[in-house]
Amino acid sequence: MAVLRMSGVIGGFGPLRSGMSLASMEPLIERAFALPRLSAVALIINSPGGSPSQSALIAKRIRDLAREKEKPVLAFCEDVAASGGYWLACAADEIFVQPTSIVGSIGVITSGFGFTELMDRVGVERRVYTAGEHKSTLDPFRPENADDVARLKTLQQDLHDVFKQTVRDRRGHRLKAPEEELFSGEFWAGGRAIELGLADSEGELRQVLRDRFGKRVRLRRVQGPRRLLKRLGVGRGRGGGDEPLFHGGLPGPDDWAAGLIAAVEERALWSRFGL
């Protein structure tokens, strides 16, 4: 029995913060489905969501291998399986929760800040040069534009439609409440999620697997390298290349400056398309 833990935010969020992505999870997913004498794959999910694209890509890879290997997939939600985290849970054939799990949040959110008045007070001038009328859409350093917001809402609706269809396809007749309630972005505790059909039953991983596959079932955890620097998020940039992000273990001034600017701008981008 393969056990794969899927924890944290979903997507790459810049050089100082990273989360689950297809690039980071695919080797682990493939290893889980490649174990000999495999009965099923168990996913331990603890994620508040993140990138819609990475949520969809990871879930699709799980489903592709489940069909190819003809193995069932069981999801066990811990603290939270919300938004993109719930999208991952939908890759499973059955979803188990704890009474205290937070489940749902089937929606798309945009958040950010506006710094125009602050910049005026401190005398900072923002200089942006673009080729393309809408390249600086929703720039947090400029006044909000109604046309930008309208375009964003259209995009949000497109992403929400994809998310909703995924839940319909995976949960089907098990859904027990009107879509207006299920897809409102609301989230629920585990027991209520079961009543709504978003989850199947309460259950803890070891007990469920022993009840289903016998007391002698062997649980094999699939995980990547756990180096200290990697756990701290220091030492490598995105993409897993050989170039160190921080030389000598600490960032230089240029790295910090570039990282902070990129973090603000990239956060503005990701906040437009987050689950």
Short mmCIF file of C-alpha atoms in Angstrom, two decimals:
data_model
loop_
_atom_site.label_atom_id
_atom_site.label_comp_id
_atom_site.label_asym_id
_atom_site.label_seq_id
_atom_site.Cartn_x
_atom_site.Cartn_y
_atom_site.Cartn_z
CA MET A 1 0.00 0.00 0.00
CA ALA A 2 1.55 3.28 -1.12
CA VAL A 3 1.02 6.33 1.10
CA LEU A 4 1.75 9.74 -0.40
CA ARG A 5 1.55 12.91 1.69
CA MET A 6 0.45 16.07 -0.14
CA SER A 7 0.91 19.05 2.17
CA GLY A 8 1.17 22.80 1.77
CA VAL A 9 0.18 25.37 -0.78
CA ILE A 10 -0.07 24.39 -4.44
CA GLY A 11 2.11 26.12 -7.01
CA GLY A 12 5.41 27.97 -7.21
CA PHE A 13 5.28 31.34 -5.47
CA GLY A 14 8.68 32.83 -6.08
CA PRO A 15 12.27 32.24 -5.01
CA LEU A 16 11.58 32.58 -1.28
CA ARG A 17 8.51 30.37 -1.15
CA SER A 18 7.50 27.25 -3.02
CA GLY A 19 4.71 24.72 -2.89
CA MET A 20 3.46 21.57 -4.56
CA SER A 21 3.67 21.44 -8.33
CA LEU A 22 3.55 18.74 -11.00
CA ALA A 23 7.33 19.02 -11.32
CA SER A 24 7.88 18.31 -7.63
CA MET A 25 5.08 15.76 -7.17
CA GLU A 26 5.21 13.73 -10.39
CA PRO A 27 8.26 11.62 -9.42
CA LEU A 28 6.60 10.75 -6.11
CA ILE A 29 3.27 9.94 -7.74
CA GLU A 30 4.94 7.69 -10.31
CA ARG A 31 6.94 5.97 -7.58
CA ALA A 32 3.77 5.34 -5.58
CA PHE A 33 2.04 3.63 -8.49
CA ALA A 34 5.17 1.64 -9.36
CA LEU A 35 5.46 -0.19 -6.02
CA PRO A 36 5.29 -3.99 -6.35
CA ARG A 37 2.19 -5.88 -5.18
CA LEU A 38 0.31 -2.59 -4.94
CA SER A 39 -3.26 -2.78 -3.60
CA ALA A 40 -4.11 0.93 -3.65
CA VAL A 41 -2.63 4.40 -3.32
CA ALA A 42 -3.53 6.50 -0.28
CA LEU A 43 -3.22 10.28 -0.41
CA ILE A 44 -2.84 12.22 2.84
CA ILE A 45 -4.03 15.72 1.99
CA ASN A 46 -3.43 18.83 4.04
CA SER A 47 -3.61 21.84 1.72
CA PRO A 48 -5.48 25.16 1.61
CA GLY A 49 -5.13 25.35 -2.18
CA GLY A 50 -3.20 27.60 -4.52
CA SER A 51 -2.63 27.44 -8.27
CA PRO A 52 -5.55 26.14 -10.37
CA SER A 53 -3.24 24.88 -13.11
CA GLN A 54 -0.98 22.94 -10.76
CA SER A 55 -3.99 21.53 -8.90
CA ALA A 56 -5.41 20.26 -12.20
CA LEU A 57 -2.08 18.91 -13.45
CA ILE A 58 -1.31 16.99 -10.26
CA ALA A 59 -4.83 15.55 -10.06
CA LYS A 60 -4.74 14.52 -13.73
CA ARG A 61 -1.45 12.70 -13.28
CA ILE A 62 -2.92 10.75 -10.38
CA ARG A 63 -6.00 9.82 -12.39
CA ASP A 64 -3.98 8.85 -15.48
CA LEU A 65 -1.84 6.44 -13.46
CA ALA A 66 -4.82 5.10 -11.53
CA ARG A 67 -6.48 4.13 -14.81
CA GLU A 68 -3.27 2.81 -16.33
CA LYS A 69 -2.40 0.65 -13.30
CA GLU A 70 -6.06 -0.11 -12.49
CA LYS A 71 -5.55 0.73 -8.82
CA PRO A 72 -7.96 2.50 -6.47
CA VAL A 73 -7.01 5.82 -4.91
CA LEU A 74 -8.15 6.83 -1.42
CA ALA A 75 -7.83 10.38 -0.06
CA PHE A 76 -7.52 11.11 3.66
CA CYS A 77 -8.08 14.76 4.56
CA GLU A 78 -6.32 16.02 7.66
CA ASP A 79 -6.63 19.64 8.85
CA VAL A 80 -7.74 21.13 5.56
CA ALA A 81 -8.60 20.05 2.02
CA ALA A 82 -9.92 23.31 0.67
CA SER A 83 -9.92 24.89 -2.76
CA GLY A 84 -7.03 23.35 -4.68
CA GLY A 85 -6.57 20.95 -1.79
CA TYR A 86 -10.08 19.66 -2.40
CA TRP A 87 -9.31 19.47 -6.13
CA LEU A 88 -6.51 17.04 -5.23
CA ALA A 89 -8.89 15.05 -3.03
CA CYS A 90 -11.22 14.70 -6.01
CA ALA A 91 -8.50 12.71 -7.77
CA ALA A 92 -9.34 9.89 -5.36
CA ASP A 93 -12.11 7.33 -5.75
CA GLU A 94 -13.11 7.83 -2.11
CA ILE A 95 -12.58 10.75 0.25
CA PHE A 96 -12.24 10.25 4.01
CA VAL A 97 -12.27 13.11 6.50
CA GLN A 98 -11.92 13.80 10.18
CA PRO A 99 -14.81 15.48 12.04
CA THR A 100 -12.50 18.47 12.44
CA SER A 101 -11.27 18.61 8.82
CA ILE A 102 -12.07 21.74 6.82
CA VAL A 103 -13.36 20.78 3.38
CA GLY A 104 -14.68 22.62 0.33
CA SER A 105 -14.09 26.23 -0.67
CA ILE A 106 -14.91 25.47 -4.30
CA GLY A 107 -14.29 28.91 -5.73
CA VAL A 108 -11.69 31.32 -7.05
CA ILE A 109 -10.31 34.20 -5.05
CA THR A 110 -8.45 37.38 -5.91
CA SER A 111 -6.76 39.46 -3.24
CA GLY A 112 -4.21 42.19 -3.12
CA PHE A 113 -3.34 45.65 -1.89
CA GLY A 114 -3.36 49.16 -3.26
CA PHE A 115 -0.32 51.29 -2.52
CA THR A 116 -1.09 54.45 -4.47
CA GLU A 117 -1.77 56.75 -1.50
CA LEU A 118 1.18 55.39 0.46
CA MET A 119 3.51 56.01 -2.47
CA ASP A 120 2.25 59.58 -2.78
CA ARG A 121 2.90 60.22 0.91
CA VAL A 122 6.46 58.91 0.88
CA GLY A 123 7.27 60.43 -2.49
CA VAL A 124 7.87 57.20 -4.40
CA GLU A 125 7.20 57.17 -8.14
CA ARG A 126 6.26 53.92 -9.87
CA ARG A 127 7.70 53.60 -13.38
CA VAL A 128 6.27 50.86 -15.63
CA TYR A 129 6.78 50.53 -19.37
CA THR A 130 4.71 48.00 -21.31
CA ALA A 131 4.04 46.81 -24.83
CA GLY A 132 0.42 45.73 -24.76
CA GLU A 133 -2.62 47.65 -23.60
CA HIS A 134 -3.45 45.36 -20.70
CA LYS A 135 0.01 44.21 -19.68
CA SER A 136 -0.12 46.08 -16.36
CA THR A 137 -3.65 44.96 -15.45
CA LEU A 138 -4.37 45.37 -11.72
CA ASP A 139 -0.98 46.82 -10.94
CA PRO A 140 -1.15 47.29 -7.13
CA PHE A 141 0.85 50.51 -7.44
CA ARG A 142 -1.76 52.19 -9.66
CA PRO A 143 -5.41 53.17 -9.03
CA GLU A 144 -7.93 50.40 -9.60
CA ASN A 145 -9.43 50.34 -13.09
CA ALA A 146 -13.04 49.17 -13.61
CA ASP A 147 -12.24 47.54 -16.96
CA ASP A 148 -9.43 45.55 -15.34
CA VAL A 149 -11.79 44.29 -12.64
CA ALA A 150 -14.39 43.27 -15.24
CA ARG A 151 -11.81 41.28 -17.21
CA LEU A 152 -10.59 39.65 -14.02
CA LYS A 153 -14.11 38.57 -13.03
CA THR A 154 -14.59 36.97 -16.44
CA LEU A 155 -11.37 35.05 -16.00
CA GLN A 156 -12.37 34.03 -12.48
CA GLN A 157 -15.64 32.65 -13.80
CA ASP A 158 -13.80 30.61 -16.44
CA LEU A 159 -11.55 29.08 -13.79
CA HIS A 160 -14.50 28.46 -11.47
CA ASP A 161 -16.35 26.64 -14.27
CA VAL A 162 -13.41 24.28 -14.74
CA PHE A 163 -13.24 23.62 -11.00
CA LYS A 164 -16.98 22.95 -10.78
CA GLN A 165 -16.90 20.56 -13.72
CA THR A 166 -14.05 18.64 -12.11
CA VAL A 167 -16.11 18.16 -8.95
CA ARG A 168 -19.14 17.10 -10.99
CA ASP A 169 -17.10 14.59 -12.97
CA ARG A 170 -15.44 13.04 -9.94
CA ARG A 171 -18.26 13.14 -7.37
CA GLY A 172 -21.26 12.78 -9.70
CA HIS A 173 -24.37 11.36 -8.09
CA ARG A 174 -22.74 11.49 -4.65
CA LEU A 175 -23.30 15.24 -4.47
CA LYS A 176 -26.33 15.84 -2.24
CA ALA A 177 -26.90 19.58 -2.23
CA PRO A 178 -27.76 22.29 -4.79
CA GLU A 179 -24.80 23.55 -6.79
CA GLU A 180 -25.51 27.07 -5.58
CA GLU A 181 -24.50 25.89 -2.12
CA LEU A 182 -21.71 23.49 -3.07
CA PHE A 183 -19.95 25.91 -5.42
CA SER A 184 -20.40 29.09 -3.40
CA GLY A 185 -16.85 29.04 -2.05
CA GLU A 186 -18.09 28.08 1.41
CA PHE A 187 -16.22 25.47 3.45
CA TRP A 188 -17.44 23.00 6.05
CA ALA A 189 -16.29 20.66 8.80
CA GLY A 190 -15.85 17.01 7.88
CA GLY A 191 -19.25 15.77 9.05
CA ARG A 192 -21.14 18.39 7.06
CA ALA A 193 -18.94 17.70 4.01
CA ILE A 194 -20.12 14.08 4.15
CA GLU A 195 -23.76 15.19 4.35
CA LEU A 196 -23.24 17.37 1.27
CA GLY A 197 -21.58 14.54 -0.66
CA LEU A 198 -18.19 16.23 -0.89
CA ALA A 199 -16.68 13.39 1.15
CA ASP A 200 -17.67 9.77 1.66
CA SER A 201 -17.08 8.97 5.32
CA GLU A 202 -15.03 9.63 8.40
CA GLY A 203 -11.89 7.59 8.74
CA GLU A 204 -8.25 7.52 9.83
CA LEU A 205 -5.76 6.14 7.34
CA ARG A 206 -4.39 3.15 9.24
CA GLN A 207 -7.75 1.95 10.52
CA VAL A 208 -9.48 2.30 7.16
CA LEU A 209 -6.73 0.46 5.31
CA ARG A 210 -6.55 -2.33 7.87
CA ASP A 211 -10.31 -2.79 7.79
CA ARG A 212 -10.27 -2.91 3.98
CA PHE A 213 -7.05 -4.78 3.20
CA GLY A 214 -6.41 -6.75 6.37
CA LYS A 215 -4.52 -6.17 9.59
CA ARG A 216 -1.23 -7.17 7.98
CA VAL A 217 -1.41 -4.52 5.27
CA ARG A 218 1.98 -2.90 4.77
CA LEU A 219 2.01 0.89 4.47
CA ARG A 220 4.90 2.21 2.39
CA ARG A 221 5.39 5.95 2.57
CA VAL A 222 6.61 7.57 -0.63
CA GLN A 223 8.64 10.72 -0.05
CA GLY A 224 11.45 12.70 -1.56
CA PRO A 225 14.79 13.69 -0.04
CA ARG A 226 14.50 15.53 3.27
CA ARG A 227 17.64 17.60 3.39
CA LEU A 228 17.67 20.33 6.04
CA LEU A 229 18.27 23.19 3.60
CA LYS A 230 15.51 21.96 1.35
CA ARG A 231 13.06 21.82 4.25
CA LEU A 232 14.03 25.39 5.11
CA GLY A 233 13.56 26.49 1.50
CA VAL A 234 17.19 27.57 1.16
CA GLY A 235 19.79 26.42 -1.30
CA ARG A 236 18.00 25.95 -4.60
CA GLY A 237 15.90 28.07 -6.86
CA ARG A 238 12.84 26.93 -8.70
CA GLY A 239 13.11 24.25 -11.34
CA GLY A 240 15.56 22.00 -9.48
CA GLY A 241 18.61 23.21 -11.38
CA ASP A 242 22.19 23.07 -10.23
CA GLU A 243 22.66 26.79 -9.66
CA PRO A 244 22.35 27.68 -5.96
CA LEU A 245 19.92 30.43 -5.15
CA PHE A 246 22.00 31.59 -2.19
CA HIS A 247 25.77 31.36 -2.36
CA GLY A 248 27.48 30.45 0.87
CA GLY A 249 24.13 29.69 2.52
CA LEU A 250 23.00 33.34 2.78
CA PRO A 251 21.48 35.67 0.19
CA GLY A 252 23.49 38.59 -1.06
CA PRO A 253 22.05 42.13 -1.20
CA ASP A 254 21.18 41.84 -4.88
CA ASP A 255 19.38 38.54 -4.25
CA TRP A 256 17.33 40.06 -1.44
CA ALA A 257 16.38 43.14 -3.47
CA ALA A 258 15.43 41.13 -6.54
CA GLY A 259 13.60 38.60 -4.42
CA LEU A 260 11.53 41.18 -2.58
CA ILE A 261 10.52 43.00 -5.75
CA ALA A 262 9.70 39.71 -7.47
CA ALA A 263 7.72 38.57 -4.43
CA VAL A 264 5.47 41.64 -4.52
CA GLU A 265 4.91 41.46 -8.27
CA GLU A 266 4.51 37.69 -8.37
CA ARG A 267 2.14 37.75 -5.41
CA ALA A 268 0.02 40.26 -7.32
CA LEU A 269 -0.03 37.86 -10.27
CA TRP A 270 -0.83 34.74 -8.25
CA SER A 271 -3.52 36.50 -6.23
CA ARG A 272 -5.43 37.04 -9.44
CA PHE A 273 -5.69 33.34 -10.19
CA GLY A 274 -5.68 31.60 -6.79
CA LEU A 275 -8.02 28.91 -5.53
#
